[in-house]
């Protein structure tokens, strides 16, 4: 029986930089980046709508409980640490991690000591956002 988790986690890395090229980063690292914006592209929406973007940006999904419930973030964090120098060489000057937790009754989640060590070893800021799950 497939039991739904009372909390779901989504961990991603946001990569940005004036000269950051998501296509170059993908080619160098083999990573799959989402929501890619190359510097100079015309922005379809947002504050730069109709204007060239002054920076490049992309998102790297590290963990998604909707796709793989209950898996550890340890391996994706280790892979990010290994590829971080190449991402920086592709122009990523601003790199941050974000953990989004969707909860049903109460926002309880935990990270293992190993996951905490892996997070800390990256030396990146971590933003955490909790919100009620949409049903």
Short mmCIF file of N, CA and C in Angstrom, two decimals:
data_model
loop_
_atom_site.label_atom_id
_atom_site.label_comp_id
_atom_site.label_asym_id
_atom_site.label_seq_id
_atom_site.Cartn_x
_atom_site.Cartn_y
_atom_site.Cartn_z
N UNK A 1 0.84 -1.18 0.00
CA UNK A 1 0.00 0.00 0.00
C UNK A 1 0.89 1.24 0.00
N UNK A 2 0.57 2.17 -0.86
CA UNK A 2 1.35 3.40 -0.98
C UNK A 2 0.82 4.42 0.01
N UNK A 3 1.60 4.68 1.05
CA UNK A 3 1.18 5.63 2.07
C UNK A 3 1.80 6.99 1.77
N UNK A 4 0.98 8.01 1.73
CA UNK A 4 1.45 9.36 1.44
C UNK A 4 2.17 9.95 2.65
N UNK A 5 3.27 10.61 2.42
CA UNK A 5 4.03 11.25 3.49
C UNK A 5 3.26 12.45 4.03
N UNK A 6 3.39 12.71 5.32
CA UNK A 6 2.71 13.88 5.88
C UNK A 6 3.48 15.17 5.58
N UNK A 7 4.76 15.03 5.22
CA UNK A 7 5.52 16.17 4.72
C UNK A 7 6.24 15.74 3.45
N UNK A 8 6.41 16.67 2.53
CA UNK A 8 7.14 16.40 1.29
C UNK A 8 8.22 17.46 1.14
N UNK A 9 9.41 17.02 0.76
CA UNK A 9 10.56 17.92 0.63
C UNK A 9 10.94 18.12 -0.83
N UNK A 10 11.38 19.33 -1.13
CA UNK A 10 11.90 19.68 -2.44
C UNK A 10 13.15 20.52 -2.19
N UNK A 11 14.30 19.99 -2.57
CA UNK A 11 15.57 20.67 -2.34
C UNK A 11 16.17 21.01 -3.71
N UNK A 12 16.52 22.28 -3.88
CA UNK A 12 17.13 22.68 -5.15
C UNK A 12 18.23 23.70 -4.92
N UNK A 13 19.06 23.83 -5.94
CA UNK A 13 20.17 24.78 -5.94
C UNK A 13 19.88 25.83 -7.01
N UNK A 14 19.90 27.08 -6.61
CA UNK A 14 19.71 28.18 -7.55
C UNK A 14 21.08 28.72 -7.93
N UNK A 15 21.35 28.75 -9.24
CA UNK A 15 22.63 29.20 -9.77
C UNK A 15 22.40 30.49 -10.55
N UNK A 16 23.19 31.52 -10.27
CA UNK A 16 23.05 32.79 -10.97
C UNK A 16 24.42 33.43 -11.14
N UNK A 17 24.50 34.32 -12.11
CA UNK A 17 25.73 35.08 -12.32
C UNK A 17 25.60 35.94 -13.55
N UNK A 18 26.28 37.09 -13.54
CA UNK A 18 26.23 38.01 -14.69
C UNK A 18 26.61 37.29 -15.98
N UNK A 19 27.59 36.38 -15.90
CA UNK A 19 28.07 35.67 -17.08
C UNK A 19 27.74 34.18 -17.03
N UNK A 20 26.82 33.79 -16.15
CA UNK A 20 26.50 32.37 -16.01
C UNK A 20 25.72 31.86 -17.21
N UNK A 21 26.24 30.82 -17.83
CA UNK A 21 25.57 30.20 -18.98
C UNK A 21 25.10 28.80 -18.58
N UNK A 22 23.77 28.62 -18.42
CA UNK A 22 23.26 27.29 -18.10
C UNK A 22 23.63 26.23 -19.15
N UNK A 23 23.63 26.62 -20.45
CA UNK A 23 23.97 25.61 -21.47
C UNK A 23 25.42 25.17 -21.35
N UNK A 24 26.30 26.11 -21.07
CA UNK A 24 27.71 25.77 -20.88
C UNK A 24 27.86 24.90 -19.63
N UNK A 25 27.16 25.24 -18.57
CA UNK A 25 27.22 24.45 -17.33
C UNK A 25 26.74 23.02 -17.56
N UNK A 26 25.65 22.86 -18.31
CA UNK A 26 25.15 21.51 -18.61
C UNK A 26 26.17 20.72 -19.44
N UNK A 27 26.76 21.39 -20.43
CA UNK A 27 27.73 20.72 -21.30
C UNK A 27 28.97 20.28 -20.52
N UNK A 28 29.42 21.12 -19.59
CA UNK A 28 30.63 20.81 -18.81
C UNK A 28 30.39 19.76 -17.73
N UNK A 29 29.19 19.74 -17.16
CA UNK A 29 28.95 18.90 -15.99
C UNK A 29 28.08 17.67 -16.27
N UNK A 30 27.28 17.71 -17.32
CA UNK A 30 26.34 16.62 -17.57
C UNK A 30 25.10 16.71 -16.70
N UNK A 31 24.99 17.76 -15.89
CA UNK A 31 23.82 17.94 -15.03
C UNK A 31 22.65 18.47 -15.86
N UNK A 32 21.45 18.17 -15.40
CA UNK A 32 20.24 18.67 -16.05
C UNK A 32 19.74 19.87 -15.24
N UNK A 33 19.73 21.03 -15.87
CA UNK A 33 19.28 22.26 -15.21
C UNK A 33 17.89 22.61 -15.71
N UNK A 34 17.10 23.21 -14.84
CA UNK A 34 15.73 23.62 -15.18
C UNK A 34 15.60 25.14 -15.09
N UNK A 35 14.53 25.65 -15.68
CA UNK A 35 14.24 27.10 -15.65
C UNK A 35 15.47 27.91 -16.05
N UNK A 36 16.06 27.52 -17.16
CA UNK A 36 17.31 28.12 -17.63
C UNK A 36 17.08 29.47 -18.30
N UNK A 37 17.93 30.42 -17.96
CA UNK A 37 17.93 31.75 -18.58
C UNK A 37 19.37 32.13 -18.88
N UNK A 38 19.64 32.36 -20.16
CA UNK A 38 20.98 32.79 -20.56
C UNK A 38 21.07 34.32 -20.44
N UNK A 39 22.24 34.85 -20.08
CA UNK A 39 22.38 36.31 -20.03
C UNK A 39 22.08 36.91 -21.41
N UNK A 40 21.32 37.99 -21.42
CA UNK A 40 21.00 38.67 -22.66
C UNK A 40 19.72 38.19 -23.32
N UNK A 41 19.18 37.05 -22.89
CA UNK A 41 17.89 36.59 -23.44
C UNK A 41 16.79 37.57 -23.06
N UNK A 42 15.81 37.66 -23.92
CA UNK A 42 14.66 38.51 -23.60
C UNK A 42 13.81 37.82 -22.54
N UNK A 43 13.53 38.53 -21.48
CA UNK A 43 12.73 37.96 -20.39
C UNK A 43 11.25 37.92 -20.79
N UNK A 44 10.61 36.74 -20.66
CA UNK A 44 9.20 36.63 -21.03
C UNK A 44 8.26 37.20 -19.96
N UNK A 45 8.75 37.31 -18.73
CA UNK A 45 7.91 37.82 -17.64
C UNK A 45 8.80 38.34 -16.52
N UNK A 46 8.17 38.81 -15.47
CA UNK A 46 8.93 39.30 -14.31
C UNK A 46 9.36 40.74 -14.46
N UNK A 47 10.26 41.15 -13.61
CA UNK A 47 10.65 42.56 -13.60
C UNK A 47 11.43 42.98 -14.84
N UNK A 48 12.01 42.01 -15.56
CA UNK A 48 12.74 42.33 -16.79
C UNK A 48 11.93 42.01 -18.05
N UNK A 49 10.63 41.82 -17.93
CA UNK A 49 9.78 41.44 -19.05
C UNK A 49 10.04 42.32 -20.28
N UNK A 50 10.33 41.64 -21.41
CA UNK A 50 10.57 42.36 -22.66
C UNK A 50 11.94 42.99 -22.77
N UNK A 51 12.80 42.78 -21.78
CA UNK A 51 14.15 43.35 -21.79
C UNK A 51 15.17 42.22 -21.71
N UNK A 52 16.40 42.47 -22.14
CA UNK A 52 17.44 41.44 -22.01
C UNK A 52 17.77 41.20 -20.53
N UNK A 53 17.90 39.92 -20.17
CA UNK A 53 18.27 39.59 -18.79
C UNK A 53 19.71 39.99 -18.52
N UNK A 54 19.98 40.65 -17.40
CA UNK A 54 21.34 41.08 -17.11
C UNK A 54 22.20 39.97 -16.50
N UNK A 55 21.64 38.79 -16.31
CA UNK A 55 22.39 37.67 -15.72
C UNK A 55 21.78 36.36 -16.21
N UNK A 56 22.54 35.29 -16.04
CA UNK A 56 22.04 33.96 -16.34
C UNK A 56 21.62 33.27 -15.06
N UNK A 57 20.70 32.33 -15.17
CA UNK A 57 20.24 31.61 -13.98
C UNK A 57 19.68 30.26 -14.37
N UNK A 58 19.65 29.36 -13.39
CA UNK A 58 19.08 28.03 -13.59
C UNK A 58 18.88 27.38 -12.23
N UNK A 59 18.08 26.33 -12.24
CA UNK A 59 17.80 25.59 -11.02
C UNK A 59 18.26 24.14 -11.23
N UNK A 60 18.90 23.60 -10.21
CA UNK A 60 19.32 22.21 -10.19
C UNK A 60 18.53 21.51 -9.09
N UNK A 61 17.66 20.59 -9.46
CA UNK A 61 16.86 19.87 -8.47
C UNK A 61 17.73 18.78 -7.85
N UNK A 62 17.78 18.78 -6.52
CA UNK A 62 18.59 17.80 -5.79
C UNK A 62 17.72 16.71 -5.16
N UNK A 63 16.50 17.06 -4.78
CA UNK A 63 15.64 16.11 -4.06
C UNK A 63 14.19 16.52 -4.30
N UNK A 64 13.34 15.54 -4.62
CA UNK A 64 11.93 15.82 -4.83
C UNK A 64 11.13 14.62 -4.33
N UNK A 65 10.53 14.76 -3.15
CA UNK A 65 9.75 13.66 -2.56
C UNK A 65 8.55 13.27 -3.41
N UNK A 66 8.06 14.17 -4.26
CA UNK A 66 6.95 13.81 -5.13
C UNK A 66 7.38 12.78 -6.17
N UNK A 67 8.65 12.84 -6.57
CA UNK A 67 9.17 11.90 -7.57
C UNK A 67 9.79 10.66 -6.92
N UNK A 68 10.52 10.87 -5.84
CA UNK A 68 11.18 9.77 -5.13
C UNK A 68 10.99 9.96 -3.62
N UNK A 69 9.85 9.49 -3.09
CA UNK A 69 9.54 9.70 -1.67
C UNK A 69 10.59 9.11 -0.73
N UNK A 70 10.98 9.92 0.26
CA UNK A 70 11.82 9.44 1.34
C UNK A 70 13.28 9.19 1.03
N UNK A 71 13.77 9.55 -0.15
CA UNK A 71 15.19 9.32 -0.44
C UNK A 71 16.06 10.32 0.31
N UNK A 72 17.30 9.97 0.48
CA UNK A 72 18.25 10.84 1.17
C UNK A 72 18.79 11.90 0.21
N UNK A 73 19.12 13.05 0.75
CA UNK A 73 19.72 14.12 -0.05
C UNK A 73 21.23 13.96 -0.13
N UNK A 74 21.76 12.95 0.53
CA UNK A 74 23.21 12.80 0.65
C UNK A 74 23.92 12.69 -0.70
N UNK A 75 23.51 11.79 -1.56
CA UNK A 75 24.19 11.63 -2.85
C UNK A 75 24.08 12.86 -3.73
N UNK A 76 22.87 13.46 -3.87
CA UNK A 76 22.80 14.69 -4.68
C UNK A 76 23.68 15.82 -4.12
N UNK A 77 23.79 15.92 -2.81
CA UNK A 77 24.65 16.95 -2.22
C UNK A 77 26.12 16.67 -2.51
N UNK A 78 26.51 15.42 -2.45
CA UNK A 78 27.90 15.05 -2.78
C UNK A 78 28.19 15.35 -4.25
N UNK A 79 27.23 15.05 -5.13
CA UNK A 79 27.41 15.32 -6.55
C UNK A 79 27.53 16.81 -6.80
N UNK A 80 26.72 17.60 -6.10
CA UNK A 80 26.81 19.06 -6.25
C UNK A 80 28.18 19.56 -5.82
N UNK A 81 28.67 19.06 -4.70
CA UNK A 81 30.00 19.49 -4.22
C UNK A 81 31.07 19.18 -5.26
N UNK A 82 30.97 18.04 -5.90
CA UNK A 82 31.95 17.65 -6.92
C UNK A 82 31.88 18.55 -8.14
N UNK A 83 30.69 18.99 -8.51
CA UNK A 83 30.49 19.78 -9.72
C UNK A 83 30.52 21.29 -9.48
N UNK A 84 30.53 21.72 -8.23
CA UNK A 84 30.49 23.15 -7.91
C UNK A 84 31.61 23.95 -8.57
N UNK A 85 32.86 23.46 -8.58
CA UNK A 85 33.91 24.23 -9.28
C UNK A 85 33.61 24.44 -10.77
N UNK A 86 33.04 23.42 -11.43
CA UNK A 86 32.70 23.56 -12.85
C UNK A 86 31.54 24.54 -13.05
N UNK A 87 30.58 24.53 -12.12
CA UNK A 87 29.46 25.47 -12.20
C UNK A 87 29.95 26.90 -12.01
N UNK A 88 30.88 27.08 -11.09
CA UNK A 88 31.46 28.41 -10.89
C UNK A 88 32.28 28.84 -12.12
N UNK A 89 32.98 27.88 -12.73
CA UNK A 89 33.75 28.19 -13.95
C UNK A 89 32.83 28.58 -15.11
N UNK A 90 31.57 28.11 -15.05
CA UNK A 90 30.59 28.48 -16.09
C UNK A 90 29.91 29.80 -15.77
N UNK A 91 30.39 30.49 -14.71
CA UNK A 91 29.90 31.83 -14.39
C UNK A 91 28.96 31.94 -13.21
N UNK A 92 28.70 30.85 -12.51
CA UNK A 92 27.80 30.91 -11.34
C UNK A 92 28.53 31.58 -10.17
N UNK A 93 28.17 32.82 -9.91
CA UNK A 93 28.79 33.55 -8.80
C UNK A 93 27.89 33.59 -7.57
N UNK A 94 26.60 33.39 -7.78
CA UNK A 94 25.64 33.33 -6.68
C UNK A 94 25.02 31.94 -6.68
N UNK A 95 25.30 31.18 -5.63
CA UNK A 95 24.81 29.80 -5.53
C UNK A 95 24.16 29.65 -4.16
N UNK A 96 22.90 29.24 -4.15
CA UNK A 96 22.16 29.07 -2.90
C UNK A 96 21.33 27.79 -2.96
N UNK A 97 21.10 27.22 -1.79
CA UNK A 97 20.24 26.04 -1.67
C UNK A 97 18.91 26.47 -1.06
N UNK A 98 17.85 25.81 -1.50
CA UNK A 98 16.52 26.08 -0.96
C UNK A 98 15.82 24.76 -0.68
N UNK A 99 15.27 24.65 0.50
CA UNK A 99 14.49 23.49 0.90
C UNK A 99 13.06 23.94 1.11
N UNK A 100 12.15 23.38 0.33
CA UNK A 100 10.73 23.69 0.45
C UNK A 100 10.07 22.46 1.04
N UNK A 101 9.33 22.66 2.13
CA UNK A 101 8.65 21.55 2.80
C UNK A 101 7.15 21.82 2.78
N UNK A 102 6.41 20.91 2.16
CA UNK A 102 4.95 20.99 2.16
C UNK A 102 4.44 20.03 3.22
N UNK A 103 3.57 20.52 4.09
CA UNK A 103 3.10 19.69 5.20
C UNK A 103 1.58 19.62 5.21
N UNK A 104 1.07 18.56 5.85
CA UNK A 104 -0.38 18.38 5.93
C UNK A 104 -0.94 18.87 7.26
N UNK A 105 -0.37 18.43 8.37
CA UNK A 105 -0.90 18.83 9.68
C UNK A 105 0.10 19.67 10.46
N UNK A 106 1.35 19.31 10.35
CA UNK A 106 2.39 19.99 11.11
C UNK A 106 3.68 19.88 10.33
N UNK A 107 4.49 20.91 10.35
CA UNK A 107 5.72 20.90 9.57
C UNK A 107 6.86 20.29 10.38
N UNK A 108 6.97 18.97 10.30
CA UNK A 108 8.07 18.24 10.94
C UNK A 108 8.88 17.55 9.86
N UNK A 109 10.17 17.77 9.88
CA UNK A 109 11.07 17.05 8.98
C UNK A 109 12.42 16.98 9.66
N UNK A 110 13.22 16.05 9.22
CA UNK A 110 14.56 15.95 9.81
C UNK A 110 15.58 15.69 8.72
N UNK A 111 16.79 16.09 9.03
CA UNK A 111 17.94 15.82 8.19
C UNK A 111 18.90 14.97 9.01
N UNK A 112 19.47 13.97 8.38
CA UNK A 112 20.40 13.09 9.09
C UNK A 112 21.69 13.86 9.39
N UNK A 113 22.47 13.38 10.36
CA UNK A 113 23.77 14.02 10.62
C UNK A 113 24.65 14.05 9.37
N UNK A 114 24.59 12.99 8.57
CA UNK A 114 25.39 12.94 7.34
C UNK A 114 24.92 14.00 6.34
N UNK A 115 23.62 14.19 6.24
CA UNK A 115 23.09 15.22 5.34
C UNK A 115 23.50 16.62 5.83
N UNK A 116 23.46 16.83 7.14
CA UNK A 116 23.87 18.12 7.69
C UNK A 116 25.35 18.39 7.41
N UNK A 117 26.17 17.37 7.53
CA UNK A 117 27.60 17.53 7.24
C UNK A 117 27.80 17.86 5.75
N UNK A 118 27.06 17.13 4.88
CA UNK A 118 27.18 17.38 3.44
C UNK A 118 26.72 18.80 3.10
N UNK A 119 25.63 19.25 3.72
CA UNK A 119 25.16 20.63 3.51
C UNK A 119 26.21 21.64 3.95
N UNK A 120 26.74 21.42 5.13
CA UNK A 120 27.72 22.35 5.69
C UNK A 120 29.00 22.39 4.84
N UNK A 121 29.41 21.25 4.33
CA UNK A 121 30.66 21.20 3.56
C UNK A 121 30.57 21.98 2.25
N UNK A 122 29.36 22.24 1.78
CA UNK A 122 29.20 23.03 0.56
C UNK A 122 29.51 24.51 0.78
N UNK A 123 29.32 24.98 2.01
CA UNK A 123 29.56 26.39 2.31
C UNK A 123 28.58 27.32 1.63
N UNK A 124 27.36 26.84 1.40
CA UNK A 124 26.33 27.64 0.72
C UNK A 124 25.21 27.99 1.69
N UNK A 125 24.55 29.13 1.46
CA UNK A 125 23.39 29.45 2.29
C UNK A 125 22.24 28.49 1.97
N UNK A 126 21.43 28.23 3.00
CA UNK A 126 20.27 27.35 2.85
C UNK A 126 19.03 28.10 3.32
N UNK A 127 18.09 28.29 2.41
CA UNK A 127 16.80 28.87 2.76
C UNK A 127 15.80 27.75 2.95
N UNK A 128 14.94 27.86 3.98
CA UNK A 128 13.92 26.84 4.24
C UNK A 128 12.55 27.54 4.24
N UNK A 129 11.63 26.95 3.50
CA UNK A 129 10.29 27.47 3.42
C UNK A 129 9.31 26.32 3.68
N UNK A 130 8.38 26.52 4.61
CA UNK A 130 7.36 25.52 4.92
C UNK A 130 6.00 26.10 4.59
N UNK A 131 5.15 25.29 3.96
CA UNK A 131 3.82 25.77 3.62
C UNK A 131 2.85 24.59 3.58
N UNK A 132 1.57 24.83 3.81
CA UNK A 132 0.59 23.76 3.76
C UNK A 132 0.55 23.12 2.37
N UNK A 133 0.44 21.80 2.35
CA UNK A 133 0.36 21.06 1.09
C UNK A 133 -0.94 21.39 0.38
N UNK A 134 -0.86 21.49 -0.93
CA UNK A 134 -2.05 21.71 -1.75
C UNK A 134 -2.62 20.34 -2.09
N UNK A 135 -3.89 20.14 -1.79
CA UNK A 135 -4.48 18.83 -2.07
C UNK A 135 -5.37 18.86 -3.26
#
